[in-house]
Amino acid sequence: MNKVRVATIWLSGCSGCHMSFLDQDEFLMELAKLVQFVYSPLIDVKEFPENVDITIVEGAVGNEEQLELIEVARKRTKQLIALGDCAVHGNVTSLRNALREGDQAVLKRAYLELADTTPQIPSEVTPLLKKAHPLHEIVEVDHFIPGCPPPASLITYVLTELLAGRKPEMEGKAKFG
Amino acid sequence: MVKEITINPVTRIEGHAKVTIFLDDDGSVKDARFQINFFRGFEKFCEGRPYYEMPSITSRACGICPVSHLIASAKACDALVSVTIPEAAVRLRRLMHMGQIIQSHTLSFFYLSFPDLLFGMDADIEKRNIFGLIESDPEIAKNGIKLRKFGQEIIERLAGKRIHSSDWIVPGGVRWPLTKEKGERIAADLPEAKNITISTLEKFRNMLQRFDEEIEHLGNFPSNYMGLITPDGELEHYDGLLKIIDYQGEVIADSLDPTKYKEFIAEAVEPWSYMKFPYYKPLGYPGGSYRVGPLARLNIAKRCGTPLADEEIKEFRKFGKNGIVESSFLYHYARLIEILFCLERAEEILSEPETYADRVWAKAEVSRSEGIGVAEAPRGTLIHHYKVDENGLITWVNLIIATGHNNVAFNRAVTEVAKKYVNAKKLTEGMLNRVEAVIRAYDPCLSCASHSFGSRGIDFELYDADGRLIDRNSR
């Protein structure tokens, strides 16, 4: 039997959703029999591969590198899942959006005002986007799993449904926060 | 001729990073730099929020060590409302923190680094991960899963949620007590967790004979060390006083009040780097840089303070000169000892009736304009510093994150390993994996770190044994 090809991506989030994924505990052993992880912070593949069946994405889209990665991932994957509140609606990652020129304001605070010596704003790093975006503002999303983070049982439910070829029914199962 | 080699993304670490290795014309490694491209800006966007939201918001800096943020944040808020929190609340916060240290260290050891140790640095990349471990050695994998689960379940049983359980730890204590029944359930699972830890330590100790080379060459250098410690000189993660020692174990500073951190810790910004470098002020920069985290804590402590961990720390010290262990690779060993210590301490806390007292929340209004909270997170000393207006709305935030303290050491280690192992003319994937492996040994938490920095990286620097800079190669 061919294993289902699964990728997990971590954009601008806190890793809590990936930790909740690991909180599936013993189910990970079952999962390893059914799926092949082809790209993830947990494995050493450096390029996002072709022909991915399911891609699970944590975090909002916060900088240009993440923008490129999510677009490549969308092209190469059949079903894309927004995992957790940052991916679903921006959550804490998007709090900077409320500030005037928020991308500059957060940089100024960290590098100019909170440095004891030679303050300077980083210039040779990937630029921040003006706003942090939830996934659906950038690419088409097939499934949403809200929560900060979503409970492991809910992640298990969605994966079980998808692996069985069914559409997960989220109504009444998920909540924000 | 290739001028640089990039590892992007660095994998099996907690966060986003890349490493760039710069080459000379003859293909030898000139230096290496470490780059982080991920930034959210907590220190700014928290302004204007009510102070009591801070534990909830700042714990979202990190999904791996949210409890440390909850604790440092709640302690800063305890100071804002000027309360001494009830003793049972201190015990329960401590217990929760232990649960987190157990799960976080287990994640680092079993899920991220152990595949390198078991399969070797040059193993096939399809195999060299937790899923490869599940396939080839399900027993070890299951032990890792169980141990991490035990830590997470402590948190869940106290607070009702495993990750971001922020409606339980609050300014003034915790919102509800621990029931006897839940305490018994944690205690019932404890012996298995302890057995797993003891057998893992044994296995790891036996493996160490195979890792002479890694111990010697994966970031093995002298440095200063900093961490919190009890007044008796024992291992401590929740409270205590800061102590700084040098590479020979000589005390540089002792009994420092962590809430006065501004008096002795400053942050430097280098023209060639965008990551802030905390250092001990009296020694200046960079001589005042130090390492933090499990290795540092064990180097600083006289003893752990629990029977099994105290036996194990004796073995650990044999790897050091004067008992001070310098090899980055041995952070793994220190992590396992800390798991054992937390299990023993958790057992004590659970067995004492004071833990189950009903009074766990001191309620009060804002009465001070400034509050500082400090804890020893899994990766080192974590500082939260807030200022509020008369209505308790946040006006200013400074966070100094555990991983940030290791900045100098971390980059030294990357450069050292690249120089030792990377050969551009016969480049293999395993050579680059060794560079990543030394990063994994530090278990950096770049989620936390990305609260407020980006980094353009670091150039090669050479220090003498006293930590004095003797050579710097700037591009």
Short mmCIF file of N, CA, C and O in Angstrom, two decimals, chain B residues 14 99-114 130 141 143-151 196-197 335-336 339 343 379 443:
data_model
loop_
_atom_site.label_atom_id
_atom_site.label_comp_id
_atom_site.label_asym_id
_atom_site.label_seq_id
_atom_site.Cartn_x
_atom_site.Cartn_y
_atom_site.Cartn_z
N GLU B 14 13.55 23.84 17.33
CA GLU B 14 12.28 24.49 17.59
C GLU B 14 12.30 25.90 17.02
O GLU B 14 12.59 26.85 17.72
N GLY B 99 6.36 19.83 35.07
CA GLY B 99 5.73 19.10 33.98
C GLY B 99 6.24 19.59 32.63
O GLY B 99 6.56 18.79 31.73
N GLN B 100 6.37 20.89 32.52
CA GLN B 100 6.83 21.44 31.26
C GLN B 100 8.30 21.14 30.98
O GLN B 100 8.68 20.85 29.85
N ILE B 101 9.14 21.24 32.00
CA ILE B 101 10.56 20.94 31.78
C ILE B 101 10.71 19.48 31.35
O ILE B 101 11.47 19.16 30.43
N ILE B 102 9.93 18.59 31.97
CA ILE B 102 9.98 17.18 31.58
C ILE B 102 9.59 17.03 30.11
O ILE B 102 10.30 16.39 29.32
N GLN B 103 8.49 17.65 29.70
CA GLN B 103 8.05 17.46 28.31
C GLN B 103 8.98 18.15 27.31
O GLN B 103 9.29 17.60 26.26
N SER B 104 9.46 19.35 27.66
CA SER B 104 10.31 20.10 26.74
C SER B 104 11.67 19.39 26.55
O SER B 104 12.16 19.25 25.42
N HIS B 105 12.27 18.95 27.64
CA HIS B 105 13.55 18.23 27.55
C HIS B 105 13.38 16.90 26.81
O HIS B 105 14.26 16.47 26.09
N THR B 106 12.24 16.26 27.03
CA THR B 106 11.98 14.99 26.34
C THR B 106 11.84 15.21 24.85
O THR B 106 12.36 14.45 24.03
N LEU B 107 11.14 16.26 24.50
CA LEU B 107 11.00 16.62 23.08
C LEU B 107 12.38 16.80 22.45
O LEU B 107 12.68 16.23 21.40
N SER B 108 13.22 17.59 23.11
CA SER B 108 14.55 17.85 22.58
C SER B 108 15.34 16.56 22.44
O SER B 108 15.96 16.30 21.41
N PHE B 109 15.30 15.74 23.48
CA PHE B 109 16.14 14.54 23.47
C PHE B 109 15.61 13.46 22.52
O PHE B 109 16.29 13.04 21.59
N PHE B 110 14.38 13.04 22.74
CA PHE B 110 13.85 11.90 21.97
C PHE B 110 13.41 12.26 20.57
O PHE B 110 13.72 11.57 19.60
N TYR B 111 12.65 13.35 20.45
CA TYR B 111 12.01 13.65 19.17
C TYR B 111 12.97 14.34 18.20
O TYR B 111 12.82 14.21 17.00
N LEU B 112 13.92 15.10 18.72
CA LEU B 112 14.75 15.92 17.83
C LEU B 112 16.18 15.40 17.70
O LEU B 112 16.71 15.29 16.61
N SER B 113 16.83 15.08 18.81
CA SER B 113 18.25 14.75 18.75
C SER B 113 18.58 13.26 18.75
O SER B 113 19.57 12.84 18.17
N PHE B 114 17.74 12.47 19.41
CA PHE B 114 18.10 11.06 19.58
C PHE B 114 18.34 10.31 18.26
O PHE B 114 19.23 9.45 18.19
N ILE B 130 12.03 11.26 14.17
CA ILE B 130 11.18 10.55 15.13
C ILE B 130 10.39 9.43 14.44
O ILE B 130 10.17 8.37 15.02
N ALA B 141 10.94 4.77 20.98
CA ALA B 141 10.03 5.84 20.57
C ALA B 141 8.85 5.92 21.54
O ALA B 141 8.46 7.01 21.97
N ASN B 143 8.78 5.03 24.63
CA ASN B 143 9.25 5.62 25.89
C ASN B 143 9.29 7.14 25.82
O ASN B 143 8.88 7.82 26.76
N GLY B 144 9.80 7.65 24.70
CA GLY B 144 9.85 9.10 24.52
C GLY B 144 8.45 9.69 24.52
O GLY B 144 8.19 10.71 25.18
N ILE B 145 7.55 9.05 23.80
CA ILE B 145 6.16 9.53 23.73
C ILE B 145 5.53 9.52 25.13
O ILE B 145 4.90 10.49 25.55
N LYS B 146 5.75 8.43 25.86
CA LYS B 146 5.15 8.31 27.20
C LYS B 146 5.69 9.37 28.17
O LYS B 146 4.94 9.93 28.97
N LEU B 147 7.00 9.60 28.10
CA LEU B 147 7.61 10.55 29.03
C LEU B 147 7.12 11.97 28.74
O LEU B 147 6.78 12.72 29.65
N ARG B 148 7.06 12.32 27.46
CA ARG B 148 6.56 13.65 27.10
C ARG B 148 5.09 13.80 27.52
O ARG B 148 4.67 14.81 28.07
N LYS B 149 4.34 12.74 27.28
CA LYS B 149 2.92 12.73 27.65
C LYS B 149 2.76 12.95 29.16
O LYS B 149 1.90 13.69 29.60
N PHE B 150 3.62 12.30 29.94
CA PHE B 150 3.54 12.46 31.40
C PHE B 150 3.69 13.93 31.79
O PHE B 150 2.92 14.45 32.60
N GLY B 151 4.69 14.58 31.21
CA GLY B 151 4.90 16.00 31.49
C GLY B 151 3.71 16.84 31.09
O GLY B 151 3.22 17.69 31.85
N ILE B 196 11.52 5.07 32.96
CA ILE B 196 11.94 5.40 31.59
C ILE B 196 13.17 6.31 31.64
O ILE B 196 14.16 6.10 30.93
N THR B 197 13.13 7.30 32.52
CA THR B 197 14.24 8.26 32.61
C THR B 197 15.52 7.57 33.08
O THR B 197 16.60 7.80 32.52
N ARG B 335 20.26 17.63 30.32
CA ARG B 335 18.80 17.64 30.14
C ARG B 335 18.17 16.41 30.80
O ARG B 335 17.15 16.50 31.48
N LEU B 336 18.76 15.24 30.58
CA LEU B 336 18.22 14.01 31.16
C LEU B 336 18.27 14.06 32.69
O LEU B 336 17.34 13.63 33.37
N ILE B 339 15.45 16.13 33.94
CA ILE B 339 14.18 15.40 33.90
C ILE B 339 14.05 14.58 35.17
O ILE B 339 13.01 14.61 35.85
N LEU B 343 11.22 14.93 38.16
CA LEU B 343 10.35 13.82 38.57
C LEU B 343 10.44 13.60 40.09
O LEU B 343 9.42 13.40 40.76
N ARG B 379 15.37 26.29 28.74
CA ARG B 379 16.59 26.71 28.02
C ARG B 379 17.40 27.77 28.74
O ARG B 379 18.39 28.23 28.21
N ASP B 443 19.42 23.09 21.96
CA ASP B 443 17.96 23.09 22.04
C ASP B 443 17.43 24.53 22.03
O ASP B 443 16.66 24.92 22.90
#
